[in-house]
CSV table of C-alpha atoms and ligand atoms in Angstrom, one decimal:
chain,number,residue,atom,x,y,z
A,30,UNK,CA,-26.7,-47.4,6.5
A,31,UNK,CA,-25.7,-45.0,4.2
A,32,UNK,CA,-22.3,-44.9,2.0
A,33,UNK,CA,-19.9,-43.1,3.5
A,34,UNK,CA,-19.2,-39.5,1.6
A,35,UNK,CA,-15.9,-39.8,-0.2
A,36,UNK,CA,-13.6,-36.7,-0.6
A,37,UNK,CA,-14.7,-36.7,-4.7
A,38,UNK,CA,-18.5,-35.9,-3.3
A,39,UNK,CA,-17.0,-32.9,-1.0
A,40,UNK,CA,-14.2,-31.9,-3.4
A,41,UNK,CA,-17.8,-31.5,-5.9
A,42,UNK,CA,-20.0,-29.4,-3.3
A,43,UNK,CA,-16.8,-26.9,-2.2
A,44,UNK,CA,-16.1,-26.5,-6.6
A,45,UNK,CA,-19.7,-24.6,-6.3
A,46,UNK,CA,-18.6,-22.7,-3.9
A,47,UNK,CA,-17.6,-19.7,-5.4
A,48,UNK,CA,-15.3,-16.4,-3.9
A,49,UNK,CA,-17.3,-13.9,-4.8
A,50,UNK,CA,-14.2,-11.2,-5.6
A,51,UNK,CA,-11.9,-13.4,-7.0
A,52,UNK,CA,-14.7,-14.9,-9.5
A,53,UNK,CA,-13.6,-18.5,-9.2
A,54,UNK,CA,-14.3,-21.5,-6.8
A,55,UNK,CA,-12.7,-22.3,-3.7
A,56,UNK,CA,-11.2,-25.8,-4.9
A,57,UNK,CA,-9.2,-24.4,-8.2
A,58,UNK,CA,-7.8,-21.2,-5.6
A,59,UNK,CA,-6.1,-23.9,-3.9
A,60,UNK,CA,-8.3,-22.8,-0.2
A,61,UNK,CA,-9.5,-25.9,0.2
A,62,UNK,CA,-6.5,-27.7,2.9
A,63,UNK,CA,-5.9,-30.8,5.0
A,64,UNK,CA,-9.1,-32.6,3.9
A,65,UNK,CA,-10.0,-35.3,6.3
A,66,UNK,CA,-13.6,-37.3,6.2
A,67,UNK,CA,-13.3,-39.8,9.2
A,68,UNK,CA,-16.9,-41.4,10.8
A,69,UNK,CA,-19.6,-38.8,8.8
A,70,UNK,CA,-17.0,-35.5,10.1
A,71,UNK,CA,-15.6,-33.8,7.2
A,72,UNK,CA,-12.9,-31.5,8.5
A,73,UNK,CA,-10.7,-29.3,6.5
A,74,UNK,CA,-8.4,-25.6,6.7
A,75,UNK,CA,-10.2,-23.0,4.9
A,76,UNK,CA,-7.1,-20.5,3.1
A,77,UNK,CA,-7.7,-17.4,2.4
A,78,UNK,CA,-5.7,-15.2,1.2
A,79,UNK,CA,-6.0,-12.3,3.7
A,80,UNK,CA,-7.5,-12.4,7.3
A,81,UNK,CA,-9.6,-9.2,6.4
A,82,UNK,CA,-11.3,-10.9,3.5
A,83,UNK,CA,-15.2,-9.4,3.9
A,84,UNK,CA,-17.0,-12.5,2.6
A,85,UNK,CA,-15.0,-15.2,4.7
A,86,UNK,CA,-18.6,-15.7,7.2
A,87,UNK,CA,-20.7,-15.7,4.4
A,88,UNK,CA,-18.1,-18.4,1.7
A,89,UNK,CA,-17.9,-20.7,5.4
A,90,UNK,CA,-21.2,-21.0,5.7
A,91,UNK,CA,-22.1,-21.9,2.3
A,92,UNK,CA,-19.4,-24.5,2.4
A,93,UNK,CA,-21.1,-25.8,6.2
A,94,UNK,CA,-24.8,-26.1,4.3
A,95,UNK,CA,-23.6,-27.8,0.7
A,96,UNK,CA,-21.3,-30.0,2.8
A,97,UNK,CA,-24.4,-31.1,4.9
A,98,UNK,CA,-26.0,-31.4,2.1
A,99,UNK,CA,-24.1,-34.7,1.6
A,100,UNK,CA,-25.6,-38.7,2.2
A,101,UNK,CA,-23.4,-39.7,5.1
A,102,UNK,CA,-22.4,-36.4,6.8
A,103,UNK,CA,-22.8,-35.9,10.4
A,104,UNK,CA,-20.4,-33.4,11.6
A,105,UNK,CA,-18.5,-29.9,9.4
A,106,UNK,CA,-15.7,-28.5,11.0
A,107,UNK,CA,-13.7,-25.9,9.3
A,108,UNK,CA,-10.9,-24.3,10.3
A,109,UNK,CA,-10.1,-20.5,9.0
A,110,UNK,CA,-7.0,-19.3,7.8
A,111,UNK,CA,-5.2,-17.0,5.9
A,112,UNK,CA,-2.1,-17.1,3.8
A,113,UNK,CA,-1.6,-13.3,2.6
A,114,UNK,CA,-0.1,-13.5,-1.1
A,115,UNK,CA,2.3,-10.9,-2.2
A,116,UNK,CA,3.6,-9.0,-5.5
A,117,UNK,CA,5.7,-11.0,-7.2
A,118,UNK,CA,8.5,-12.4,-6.2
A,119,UNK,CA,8.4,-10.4,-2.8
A,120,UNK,CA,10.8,-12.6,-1.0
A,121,UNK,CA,13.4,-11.5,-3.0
A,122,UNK,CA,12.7,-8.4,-4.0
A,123,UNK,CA,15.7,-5.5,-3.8
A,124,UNK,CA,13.3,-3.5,-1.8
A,125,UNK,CA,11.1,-4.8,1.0
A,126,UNK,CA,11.8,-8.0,1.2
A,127,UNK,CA,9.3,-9.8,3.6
A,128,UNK,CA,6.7,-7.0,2.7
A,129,UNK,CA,4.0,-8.9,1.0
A,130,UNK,CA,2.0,-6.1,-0.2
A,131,UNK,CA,3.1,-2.5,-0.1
A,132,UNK,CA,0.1,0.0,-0.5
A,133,UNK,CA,0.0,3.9,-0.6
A,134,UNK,CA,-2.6,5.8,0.6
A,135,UNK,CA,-2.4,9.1,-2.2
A,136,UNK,CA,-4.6,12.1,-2.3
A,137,UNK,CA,-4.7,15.2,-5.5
A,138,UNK,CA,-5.5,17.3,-2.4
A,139,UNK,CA,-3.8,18.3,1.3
A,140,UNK,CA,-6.0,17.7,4.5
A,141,UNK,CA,-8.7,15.1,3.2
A,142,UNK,CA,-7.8,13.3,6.0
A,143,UNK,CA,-5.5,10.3,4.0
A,144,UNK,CA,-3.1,10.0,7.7
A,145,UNK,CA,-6.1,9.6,9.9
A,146,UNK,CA,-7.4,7.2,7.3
A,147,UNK,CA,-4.0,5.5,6.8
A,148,UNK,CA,-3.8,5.1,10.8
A,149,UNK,CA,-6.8,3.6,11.1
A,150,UNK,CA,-6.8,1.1,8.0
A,151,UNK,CA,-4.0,-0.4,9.3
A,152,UNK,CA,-5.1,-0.6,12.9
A,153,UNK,CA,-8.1,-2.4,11.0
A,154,UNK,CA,-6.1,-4.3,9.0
A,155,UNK,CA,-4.2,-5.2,12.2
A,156,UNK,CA,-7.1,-6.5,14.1
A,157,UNK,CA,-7.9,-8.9,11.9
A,158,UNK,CA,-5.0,-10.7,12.4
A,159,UNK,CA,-2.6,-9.4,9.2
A,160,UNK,CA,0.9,-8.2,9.8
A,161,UNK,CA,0.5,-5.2,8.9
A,162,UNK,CA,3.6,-2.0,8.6
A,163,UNK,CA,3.0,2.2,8.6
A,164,UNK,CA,5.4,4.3,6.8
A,165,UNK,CA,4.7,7.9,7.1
A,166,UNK,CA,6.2,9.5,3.8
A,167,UNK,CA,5.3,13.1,4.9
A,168,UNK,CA,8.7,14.3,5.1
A,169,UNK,CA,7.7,17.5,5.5
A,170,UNK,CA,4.7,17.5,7.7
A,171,UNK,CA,5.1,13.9,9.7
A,172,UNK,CA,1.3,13.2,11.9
A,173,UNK,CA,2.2,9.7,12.8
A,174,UNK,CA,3.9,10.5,16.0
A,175,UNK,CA,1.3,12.7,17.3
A,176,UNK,CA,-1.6,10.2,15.7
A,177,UNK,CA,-0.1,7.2,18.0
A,178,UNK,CA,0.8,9.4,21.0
A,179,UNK,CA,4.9,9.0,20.3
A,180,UNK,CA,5.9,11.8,20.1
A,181,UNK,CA,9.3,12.1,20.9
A,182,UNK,CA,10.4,8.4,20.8
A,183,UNK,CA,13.1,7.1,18.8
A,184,UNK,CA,14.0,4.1,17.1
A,185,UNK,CA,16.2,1.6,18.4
A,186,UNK,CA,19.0,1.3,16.2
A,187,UNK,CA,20.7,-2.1,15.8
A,188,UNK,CA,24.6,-3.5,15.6
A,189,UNK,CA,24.3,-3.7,12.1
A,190,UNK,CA,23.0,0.1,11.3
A,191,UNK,CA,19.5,-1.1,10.8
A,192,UNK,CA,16.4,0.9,12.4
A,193,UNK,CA,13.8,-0.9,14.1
A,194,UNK,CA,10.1,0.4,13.9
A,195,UNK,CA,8.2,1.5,16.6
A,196,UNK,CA,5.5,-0.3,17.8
A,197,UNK,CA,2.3,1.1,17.7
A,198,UNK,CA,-0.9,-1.4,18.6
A,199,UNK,CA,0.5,-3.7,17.2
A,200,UNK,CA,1.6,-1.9,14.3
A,201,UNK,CA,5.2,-1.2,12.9
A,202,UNK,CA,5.2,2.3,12.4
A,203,UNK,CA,8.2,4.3,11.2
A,204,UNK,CA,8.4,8.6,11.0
A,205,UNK,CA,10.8,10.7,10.2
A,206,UNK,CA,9.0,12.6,13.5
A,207,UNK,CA,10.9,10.0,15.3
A,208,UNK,CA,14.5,11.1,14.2
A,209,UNK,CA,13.9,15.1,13.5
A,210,UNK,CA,14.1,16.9,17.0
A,211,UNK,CA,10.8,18.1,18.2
A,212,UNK,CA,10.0,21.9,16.8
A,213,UNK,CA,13.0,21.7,14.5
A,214,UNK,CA,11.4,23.1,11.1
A,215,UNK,CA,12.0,20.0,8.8
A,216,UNK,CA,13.1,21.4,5.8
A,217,UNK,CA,14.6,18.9,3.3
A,218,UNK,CA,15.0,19.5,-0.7
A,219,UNK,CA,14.0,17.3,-3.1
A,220,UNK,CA,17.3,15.0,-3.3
A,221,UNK,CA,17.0,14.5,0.6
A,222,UNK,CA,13.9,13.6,0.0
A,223,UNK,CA,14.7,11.0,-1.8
A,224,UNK,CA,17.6,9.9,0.3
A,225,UNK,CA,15.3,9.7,3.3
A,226,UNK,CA,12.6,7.2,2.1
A,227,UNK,CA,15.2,5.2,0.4
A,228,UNK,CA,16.4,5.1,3.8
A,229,UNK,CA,13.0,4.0,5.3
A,230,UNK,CA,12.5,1.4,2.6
A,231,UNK,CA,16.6,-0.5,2.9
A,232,UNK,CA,17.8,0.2,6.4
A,233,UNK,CA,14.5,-0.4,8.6
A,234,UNK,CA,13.8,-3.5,9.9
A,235,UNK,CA,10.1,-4.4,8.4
A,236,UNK,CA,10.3,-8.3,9.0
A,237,UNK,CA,7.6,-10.4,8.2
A,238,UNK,CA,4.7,-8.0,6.9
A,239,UNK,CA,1.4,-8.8,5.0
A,240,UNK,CA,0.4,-5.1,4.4
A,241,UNK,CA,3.1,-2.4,4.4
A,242,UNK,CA,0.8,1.0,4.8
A,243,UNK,CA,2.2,4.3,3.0
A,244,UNK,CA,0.8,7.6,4.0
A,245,UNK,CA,1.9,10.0,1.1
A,246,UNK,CA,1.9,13.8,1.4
A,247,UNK,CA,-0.4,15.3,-0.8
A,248,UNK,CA,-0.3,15.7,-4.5
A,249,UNK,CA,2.3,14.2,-6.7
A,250,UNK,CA,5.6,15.4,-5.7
A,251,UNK,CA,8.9,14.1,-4.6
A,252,UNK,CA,7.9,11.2,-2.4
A,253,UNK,CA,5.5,9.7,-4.8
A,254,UNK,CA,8.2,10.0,-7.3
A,255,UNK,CA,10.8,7.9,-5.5
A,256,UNK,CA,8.2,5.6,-3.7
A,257,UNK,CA,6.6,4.6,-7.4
A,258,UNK,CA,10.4,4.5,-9.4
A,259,UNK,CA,11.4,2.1,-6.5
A,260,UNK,CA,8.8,-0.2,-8.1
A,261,UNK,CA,7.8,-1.1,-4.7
A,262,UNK,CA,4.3,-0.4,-4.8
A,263,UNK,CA,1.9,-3.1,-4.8
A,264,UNK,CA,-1.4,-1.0,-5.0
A,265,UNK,CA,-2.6,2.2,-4.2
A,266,UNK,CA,-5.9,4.2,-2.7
A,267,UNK,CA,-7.2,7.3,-3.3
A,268,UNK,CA,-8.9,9.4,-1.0
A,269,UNK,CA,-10.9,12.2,-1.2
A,270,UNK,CA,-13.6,14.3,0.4
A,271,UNK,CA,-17.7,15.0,-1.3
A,272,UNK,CA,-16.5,18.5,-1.6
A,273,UNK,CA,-13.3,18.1,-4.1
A,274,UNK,CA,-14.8,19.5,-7.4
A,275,UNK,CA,-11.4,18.9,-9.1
A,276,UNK,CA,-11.3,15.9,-10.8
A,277,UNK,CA,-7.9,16.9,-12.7
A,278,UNK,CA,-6.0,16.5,-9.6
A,279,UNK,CA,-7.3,13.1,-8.3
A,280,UNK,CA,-6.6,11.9,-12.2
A,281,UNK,CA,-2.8,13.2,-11.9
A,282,UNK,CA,-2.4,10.9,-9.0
A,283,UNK,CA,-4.3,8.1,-10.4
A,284,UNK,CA,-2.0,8.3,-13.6
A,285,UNK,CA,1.0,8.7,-11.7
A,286,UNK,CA,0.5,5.1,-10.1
A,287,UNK,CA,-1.3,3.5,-13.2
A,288,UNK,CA,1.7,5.1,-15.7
A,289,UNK,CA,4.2,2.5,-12.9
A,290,UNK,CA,1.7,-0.5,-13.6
A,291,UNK,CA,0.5,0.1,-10.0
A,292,UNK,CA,-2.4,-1.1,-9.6
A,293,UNK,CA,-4.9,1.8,-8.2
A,294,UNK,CA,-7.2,-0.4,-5.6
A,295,UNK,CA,-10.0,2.4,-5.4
A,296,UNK,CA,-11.4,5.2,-4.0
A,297,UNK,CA,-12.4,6.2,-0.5
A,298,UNK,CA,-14.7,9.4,0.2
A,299,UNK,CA,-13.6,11.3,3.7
A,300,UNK,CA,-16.2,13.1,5.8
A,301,UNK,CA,-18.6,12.1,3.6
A,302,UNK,CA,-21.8,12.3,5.9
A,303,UNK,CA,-22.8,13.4,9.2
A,304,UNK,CA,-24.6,11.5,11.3
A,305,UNK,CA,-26.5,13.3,14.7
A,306,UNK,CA,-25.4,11.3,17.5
A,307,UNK,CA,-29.2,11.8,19.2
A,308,UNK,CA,-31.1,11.1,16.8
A,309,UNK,CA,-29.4,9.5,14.1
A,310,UNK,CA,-30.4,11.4,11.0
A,311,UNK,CA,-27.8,11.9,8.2
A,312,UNK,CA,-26.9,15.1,7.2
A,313,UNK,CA,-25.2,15.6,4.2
A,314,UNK,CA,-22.9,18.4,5.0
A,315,UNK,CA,-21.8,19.0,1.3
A,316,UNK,CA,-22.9,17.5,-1.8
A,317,UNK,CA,-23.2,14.2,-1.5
A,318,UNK,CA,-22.7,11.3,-4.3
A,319,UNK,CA,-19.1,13.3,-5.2
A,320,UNK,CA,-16.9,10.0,-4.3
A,321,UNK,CA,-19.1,8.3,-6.4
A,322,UNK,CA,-19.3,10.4,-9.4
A,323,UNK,CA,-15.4,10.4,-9.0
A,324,UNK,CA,-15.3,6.6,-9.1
A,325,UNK,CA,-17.5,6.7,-11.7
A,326,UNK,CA,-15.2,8.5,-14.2
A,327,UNK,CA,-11.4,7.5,-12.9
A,328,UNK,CA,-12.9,3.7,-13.6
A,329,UNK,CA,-12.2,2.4,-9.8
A,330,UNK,CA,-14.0,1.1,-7.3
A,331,UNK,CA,-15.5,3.3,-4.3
A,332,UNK,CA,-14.4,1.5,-1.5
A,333,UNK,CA,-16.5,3.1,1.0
A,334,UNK,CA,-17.7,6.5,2.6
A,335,UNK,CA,-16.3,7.3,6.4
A,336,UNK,CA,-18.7,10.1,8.1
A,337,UNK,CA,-17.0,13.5,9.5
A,338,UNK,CA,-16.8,11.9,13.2
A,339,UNK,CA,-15.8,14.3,15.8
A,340,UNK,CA,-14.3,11.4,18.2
A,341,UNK,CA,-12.6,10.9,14.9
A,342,UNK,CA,-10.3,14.1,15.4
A,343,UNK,CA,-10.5,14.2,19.3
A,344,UNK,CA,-8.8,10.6,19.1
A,345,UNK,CA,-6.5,11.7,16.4
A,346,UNK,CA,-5.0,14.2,18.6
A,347,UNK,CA,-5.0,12.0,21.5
A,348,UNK,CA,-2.8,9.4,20.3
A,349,UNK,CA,-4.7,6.6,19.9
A,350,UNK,CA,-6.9,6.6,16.6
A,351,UNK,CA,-10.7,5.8,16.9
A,352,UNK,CA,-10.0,2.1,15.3
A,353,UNK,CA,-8.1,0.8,18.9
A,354,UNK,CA,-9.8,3.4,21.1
A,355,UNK,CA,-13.3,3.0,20.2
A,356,UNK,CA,-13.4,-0.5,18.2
A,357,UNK,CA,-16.8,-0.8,18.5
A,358,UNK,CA,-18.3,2.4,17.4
A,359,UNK,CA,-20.2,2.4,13.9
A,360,UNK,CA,-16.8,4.8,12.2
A,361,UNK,CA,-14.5,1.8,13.7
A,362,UNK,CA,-16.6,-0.5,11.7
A,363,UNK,CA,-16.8,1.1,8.7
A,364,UNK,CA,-13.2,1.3,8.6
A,365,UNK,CA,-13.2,-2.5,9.2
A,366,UNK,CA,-15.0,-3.0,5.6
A,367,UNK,CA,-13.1,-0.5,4.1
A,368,UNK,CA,-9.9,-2.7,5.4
A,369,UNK,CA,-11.7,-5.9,3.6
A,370,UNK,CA,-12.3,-4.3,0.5
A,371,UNK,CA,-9.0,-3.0,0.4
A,372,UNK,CA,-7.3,-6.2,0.8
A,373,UNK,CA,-9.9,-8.2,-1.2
A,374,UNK,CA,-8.9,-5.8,-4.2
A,375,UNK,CA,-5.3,-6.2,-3.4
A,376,UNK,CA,-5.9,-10.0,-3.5
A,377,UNK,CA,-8.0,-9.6,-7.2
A,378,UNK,CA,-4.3,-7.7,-7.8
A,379,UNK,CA,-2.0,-10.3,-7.0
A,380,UNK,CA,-4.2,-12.6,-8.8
A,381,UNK,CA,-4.2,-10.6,-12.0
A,382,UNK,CA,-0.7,-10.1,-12.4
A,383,UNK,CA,0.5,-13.0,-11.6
A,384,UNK,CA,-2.3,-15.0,-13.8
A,385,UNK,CA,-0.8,-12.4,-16.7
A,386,UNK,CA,3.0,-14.2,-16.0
A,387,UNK,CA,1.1,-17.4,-17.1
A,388,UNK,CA,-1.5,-16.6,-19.4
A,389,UNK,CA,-0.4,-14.4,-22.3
A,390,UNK,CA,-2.7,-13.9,-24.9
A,391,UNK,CA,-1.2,-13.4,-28.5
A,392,UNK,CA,-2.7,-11.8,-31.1
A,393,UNK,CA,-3.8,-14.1,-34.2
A,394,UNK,CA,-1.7,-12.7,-37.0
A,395,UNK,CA,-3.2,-12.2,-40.5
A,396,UNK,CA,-1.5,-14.4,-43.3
B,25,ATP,N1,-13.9,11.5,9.2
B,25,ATP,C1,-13.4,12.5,9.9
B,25,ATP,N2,-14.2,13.1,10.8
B,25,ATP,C2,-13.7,14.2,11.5
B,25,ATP,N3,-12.5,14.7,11.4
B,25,ATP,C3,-11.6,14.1,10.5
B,25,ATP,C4,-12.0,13.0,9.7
B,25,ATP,N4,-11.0,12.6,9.0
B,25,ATP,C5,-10.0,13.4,9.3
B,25,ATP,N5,-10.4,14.3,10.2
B,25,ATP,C6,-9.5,15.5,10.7
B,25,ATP,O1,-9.2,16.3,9.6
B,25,ATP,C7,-7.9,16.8,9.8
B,25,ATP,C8,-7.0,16.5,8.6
B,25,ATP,O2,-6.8,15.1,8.6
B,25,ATP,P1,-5.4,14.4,8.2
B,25,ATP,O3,-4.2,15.1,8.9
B,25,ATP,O4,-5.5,13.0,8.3
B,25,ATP,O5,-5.4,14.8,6.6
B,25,ATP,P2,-4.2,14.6,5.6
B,25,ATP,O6,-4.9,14.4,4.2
B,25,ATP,O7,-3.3,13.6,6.0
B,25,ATP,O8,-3.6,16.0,5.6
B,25,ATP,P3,-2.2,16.5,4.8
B,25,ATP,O9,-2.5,16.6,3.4
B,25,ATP,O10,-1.8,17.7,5.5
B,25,ATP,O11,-1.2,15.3,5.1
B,25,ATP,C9,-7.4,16.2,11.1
B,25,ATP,O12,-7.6,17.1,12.2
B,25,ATP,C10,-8.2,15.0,11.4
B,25,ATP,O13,-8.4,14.7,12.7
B,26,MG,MG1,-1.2,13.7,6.2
């Protein structure tokens, strides 16, 4: 009979095992939990850190094989989990406490469809299993209330003063459409601005979170100036449309975040395509490859093309955004790999800064 496997022999196959974002193996990120080898089974928790991670099928499988692999090995089981990690130091933080990651969703220009893309990111995000937040920061022209069909709810407001979110799917969604009265012109000035998301980011309830969503207004005015000065931010995503020539303004934004140390997670490209829903031929309605090229030269990643969907808009105005109402359709999905890269780059994030507490490289000085 063969020797039974020891845990050294696993520990050995799982260090070859490599995340293929986070560039390292799968023992030294700590994933590997509760290894148990009892009779030929080897059982153990697989950790991830987020429950959106894109390459958690393929990294589970590879462990199942070189496990196998092993003399003495009858049986793999492994159990998936995820342990979202934050910005640093987020249980304590002044602002958002219990908000792992806090991530904007920025545009240089208006109606490039950032709140429909916001909505359905975190319905995505959601659906995987995260604990995930929405905070519309359109003071001025608020579309989460009419995205999620609540228009005209309020917030419950508690003993002690604070404001609980709505629920929304599954989602904690807060608006300032939820405590303006309907068809009152919401006019506010800069200062009030202010006020208001300071509001939204102290006195509402968030709880637990993984992923707190922002959906900016366009451009880089008085929301994005509080939101990054809080120092809240954990990341940040661009989005913009094939057809948006001007590079300067998607650079403004990108600097605005990157001059705060946020880190910008990457680009998406909205209505980038057109697929015929007979015959399934893409169209390319502008030029294509512009979210690309844009990529290209702001240095970030291009997280992924979402085509111009007409059941995109019809569910928009519906209330209920394509993500819950058609989770299976092709845009759903694509919105379900956008949600993985985004929180795989968040994860490369977290890592980065908080390997840069630890690992400080000083320059050599010349005698
Ligand atoms: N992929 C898509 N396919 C079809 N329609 C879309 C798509 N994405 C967004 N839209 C539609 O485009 C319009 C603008 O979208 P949205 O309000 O999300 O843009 P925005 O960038 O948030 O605008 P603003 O700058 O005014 O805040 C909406 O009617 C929305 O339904
Ligand atoms: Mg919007």
């Amino acid at each position: 009979m063969a020797h039974p496997v020891t845990e050294e022999q696993v520990l050995n196959a799982l260090k070859t095992v490599k995340d293929p974002d986070l560039h390292r193996d799968i023992v030294s990120l700590g994933f590997v939990k509760d290894l148990k080898i009892e009779n030929g089974t080897v059982c153990f928790n697989f950790e991830l850190t987020t429950p959106a991670c894109p390459v958690k099928d393929q990294m589970k499988q590879e462990c199942e094989v070189k496990i196998r692999q092993l003399p003495g090995v009858s049986k793999v089981e492994i159990k998936m989990s995820a342990q979202v990690k934050g910005r640093a130091g987020f249980e304590k933080a002044a602002v958002l406490p219990g908000v792992r990651n806090v991530i904007a969703i920025a545009s240089g220009k208006g109606g490039v469809g950032k709140s429909t893309v916001c909505a359905n990111l975190a319905l995505a995000l959601a659906s995987s299993g995260a604990k995930v937040g929405l905070l519309d920061c359109d003071i001025y022209g608020p579309s989460m209330p009419l995205m999620f069909g609540l228009v005209g709810q309020q917030p419950h407001v508690s003993a002690d003063q604070k404001i609980i979110p709505l629920d929304a799917h599954g989602i904690k969604l807060m608006s300032i459409g939820f405590l303006a009265r309907e068809n009152s012109p919401v006019i506010w000035r800069g200062p009030m601005v202010h006020q208001i998301l300071q509001q939204f980011l102290t006195r509402v309830e968030w709880g637990d979170l993984d992923y707190l969503m922002l959906d900016l207004p366009p451009g880089t005015g008085d929301a994005q100036l509080t939101l990054t000065q809080s120092a809240a931010l954990s990341g940040a995503v661009i989005v913009t449309t094939p057809q948006e020539v001007s590079l300067i303004d998607a650079r403004k934004g990108l600097q605005m975040f990157q001059k705060v140390n946020v880190p910008v997670l990457g680009l998406i490209e909205n209505m980038s395509y057109f697929s015929c829903p007979d015959c399934g031929k893409v169209v390319d309605i502008f030029r294509s490859g512009g979210g690309e090229k844009m990529a290209k030269e702001l240095s970030v990643p291009l997280l992924g093309q979402i085509p111009i969907d007409p059941v995109v808009s019809e569910t928009g105005d519906q209330g209920l955004p394509i993500v819950a109402a058609h989770p299976d359709s092709t845009t759903a999905k694509i919105y379900g790999i956008i949600a993985g890269a985004i929180a795989a780059q968040m994860s490369i994030a977290n890592m980065q800064s908080s390997a840069g507490d630890i690992d400080i490289k000083w320059e050599t000085s010349k005698s």
